[in-house]
PDB file of C-alpha atoms in Angstrom:
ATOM      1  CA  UNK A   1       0.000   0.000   0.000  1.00 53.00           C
ATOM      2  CA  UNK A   2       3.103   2.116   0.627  1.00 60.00           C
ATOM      3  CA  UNK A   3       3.705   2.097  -3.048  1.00 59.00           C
ATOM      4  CA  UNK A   4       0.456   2.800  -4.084  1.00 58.00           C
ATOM      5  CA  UNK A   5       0.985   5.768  -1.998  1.00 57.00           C
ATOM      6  CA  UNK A   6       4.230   7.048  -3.460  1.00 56.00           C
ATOM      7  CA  UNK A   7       3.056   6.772  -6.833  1.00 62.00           C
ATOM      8  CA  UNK A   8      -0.549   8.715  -6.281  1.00 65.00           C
ATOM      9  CA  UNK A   9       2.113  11.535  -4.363  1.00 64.00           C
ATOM     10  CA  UNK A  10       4.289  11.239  -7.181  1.00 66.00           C
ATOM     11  CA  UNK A  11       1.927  12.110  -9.254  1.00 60.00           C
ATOM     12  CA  UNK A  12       0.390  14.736  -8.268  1.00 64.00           C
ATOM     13  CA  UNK A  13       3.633  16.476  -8.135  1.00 62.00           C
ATOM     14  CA  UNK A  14       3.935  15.938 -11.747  1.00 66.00           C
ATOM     15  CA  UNK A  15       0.766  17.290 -12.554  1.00 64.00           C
ATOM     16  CA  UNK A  16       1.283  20.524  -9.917  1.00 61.00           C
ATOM     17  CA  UNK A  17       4.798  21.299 -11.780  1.00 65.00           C
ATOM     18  CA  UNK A  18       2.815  20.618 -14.799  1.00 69.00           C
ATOM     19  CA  UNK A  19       0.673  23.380 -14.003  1.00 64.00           C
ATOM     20  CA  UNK A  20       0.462  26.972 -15.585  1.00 67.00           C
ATOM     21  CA  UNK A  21       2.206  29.866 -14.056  1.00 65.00           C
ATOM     22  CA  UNK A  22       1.730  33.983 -13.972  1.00 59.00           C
ATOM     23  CA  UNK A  23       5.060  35.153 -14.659  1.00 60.00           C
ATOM     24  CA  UNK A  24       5.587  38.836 -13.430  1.00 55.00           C
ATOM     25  CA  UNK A  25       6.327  39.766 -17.074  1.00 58.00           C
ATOM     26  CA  UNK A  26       2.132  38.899 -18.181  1.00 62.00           C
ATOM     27  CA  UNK A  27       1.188  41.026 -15.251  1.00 62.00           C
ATOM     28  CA  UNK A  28       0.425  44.772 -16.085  1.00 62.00           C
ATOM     29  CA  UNK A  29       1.116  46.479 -13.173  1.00 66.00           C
ATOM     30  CA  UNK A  30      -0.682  49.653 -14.590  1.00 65.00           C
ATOM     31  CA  UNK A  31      -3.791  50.953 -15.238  1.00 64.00           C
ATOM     32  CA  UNK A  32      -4.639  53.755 -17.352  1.00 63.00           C
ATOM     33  CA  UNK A  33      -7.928  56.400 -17.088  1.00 68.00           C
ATOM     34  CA  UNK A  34     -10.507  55.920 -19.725  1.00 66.00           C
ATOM     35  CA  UNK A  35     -12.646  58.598 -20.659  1.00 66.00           C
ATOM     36  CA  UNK A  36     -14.860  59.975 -23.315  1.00 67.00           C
ATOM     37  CA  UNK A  37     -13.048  59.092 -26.691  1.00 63.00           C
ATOM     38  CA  UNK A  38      -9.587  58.353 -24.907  1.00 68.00           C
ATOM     39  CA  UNK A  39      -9.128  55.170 -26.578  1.00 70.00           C
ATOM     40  CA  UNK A  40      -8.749  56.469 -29.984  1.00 70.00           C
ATOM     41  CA  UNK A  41      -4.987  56.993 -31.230  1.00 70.00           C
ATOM     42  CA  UNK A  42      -5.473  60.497 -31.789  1.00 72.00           C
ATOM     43  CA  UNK A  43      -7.658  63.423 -31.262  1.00 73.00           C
ATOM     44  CA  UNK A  44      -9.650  65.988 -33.269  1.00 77.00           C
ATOM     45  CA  UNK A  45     -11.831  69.204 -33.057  1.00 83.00           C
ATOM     46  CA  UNK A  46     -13.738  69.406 -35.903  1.00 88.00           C
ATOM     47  CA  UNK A  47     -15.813  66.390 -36.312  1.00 89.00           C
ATOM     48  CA  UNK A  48     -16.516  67.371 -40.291  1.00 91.00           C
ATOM     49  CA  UNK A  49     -13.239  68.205 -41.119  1.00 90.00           C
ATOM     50  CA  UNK A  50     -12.236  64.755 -39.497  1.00 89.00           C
ATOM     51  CA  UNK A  51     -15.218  63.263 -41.686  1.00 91.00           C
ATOM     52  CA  UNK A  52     -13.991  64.432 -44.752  1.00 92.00           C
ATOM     53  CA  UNK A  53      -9.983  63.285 -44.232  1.00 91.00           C
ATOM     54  CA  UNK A  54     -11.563  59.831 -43.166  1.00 91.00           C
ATOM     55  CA  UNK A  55     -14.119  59.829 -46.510  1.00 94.00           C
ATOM     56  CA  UNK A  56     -11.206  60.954 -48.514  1.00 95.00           C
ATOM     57  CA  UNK A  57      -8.941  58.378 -47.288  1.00 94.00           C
ATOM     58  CA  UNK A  58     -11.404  55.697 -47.148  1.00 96.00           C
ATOM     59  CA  UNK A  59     -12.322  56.268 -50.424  1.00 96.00           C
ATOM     60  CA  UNK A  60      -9.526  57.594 -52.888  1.00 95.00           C
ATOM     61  CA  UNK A  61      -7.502  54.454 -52.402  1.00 96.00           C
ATOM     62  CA  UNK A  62     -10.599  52.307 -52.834  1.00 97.00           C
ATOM     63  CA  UNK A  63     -11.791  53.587 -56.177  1.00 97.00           C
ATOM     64  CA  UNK A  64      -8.125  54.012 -57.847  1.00 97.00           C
ATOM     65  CA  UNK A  65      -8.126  49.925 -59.277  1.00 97.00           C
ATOM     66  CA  UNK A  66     -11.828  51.363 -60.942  1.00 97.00           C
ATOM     67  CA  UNK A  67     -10.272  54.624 -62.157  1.00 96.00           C
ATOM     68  CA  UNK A  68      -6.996  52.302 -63.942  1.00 96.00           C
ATOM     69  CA  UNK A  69      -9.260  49.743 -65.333  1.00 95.00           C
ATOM     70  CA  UNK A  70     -11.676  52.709 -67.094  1.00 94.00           C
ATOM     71  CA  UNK A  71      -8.413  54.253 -68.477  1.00 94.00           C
ATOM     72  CA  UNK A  72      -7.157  51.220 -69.473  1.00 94.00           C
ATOM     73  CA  UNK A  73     -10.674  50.068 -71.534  1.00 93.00           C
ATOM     74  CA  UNK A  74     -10.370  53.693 -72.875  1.00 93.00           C
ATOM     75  CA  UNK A  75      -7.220  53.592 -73.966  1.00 93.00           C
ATOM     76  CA  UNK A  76      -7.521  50.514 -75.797  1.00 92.00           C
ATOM     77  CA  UNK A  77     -10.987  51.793 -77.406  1.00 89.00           C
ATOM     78  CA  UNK A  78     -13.332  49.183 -75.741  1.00 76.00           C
ATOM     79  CA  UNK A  79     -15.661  51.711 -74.296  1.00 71.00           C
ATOM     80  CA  UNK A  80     -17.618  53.687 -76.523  1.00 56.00           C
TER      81      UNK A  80
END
């Protein structure tokens, strides 16, 4: 029964060294403030002038592949 005994202690051992660990490098030891529109990278004034940048740079380099295929059917003549 003795080495039943040693072999159930044994093992849990094993599974307790086994086991996960926190190192102090996964820890933040921080905490930062949140407040209205704090999480965003950067900050603006003008809501409309921000909505126009963010149109203009959502959109320009969206409809450039349209723009250089119409050129392209143009410049070949396909498009009347």
């Amino acid at each position: 029964m003795s080495a039943a005994r040693m072999s159930s202690s044994s093992l849990r051992l094993t599974t307790l060294a086994r086991a996960p660990r926190r190192s102090l490098g996964q820890v933040r030891l921080a905490h930062a403030e949140h407040g209205t529109h704090q999480h965003l990278p950067f900050t603006y004034k003008n809501k409309k002038a921000f909505a126009a940048k963010y149109f203009a740079f959502v959109c320009v380099p969206f409809s450039i592949p349209f723009i250089a295929a119409g050129y392209q059917l143009r410049k070949a003549g396909s498009v009347a």
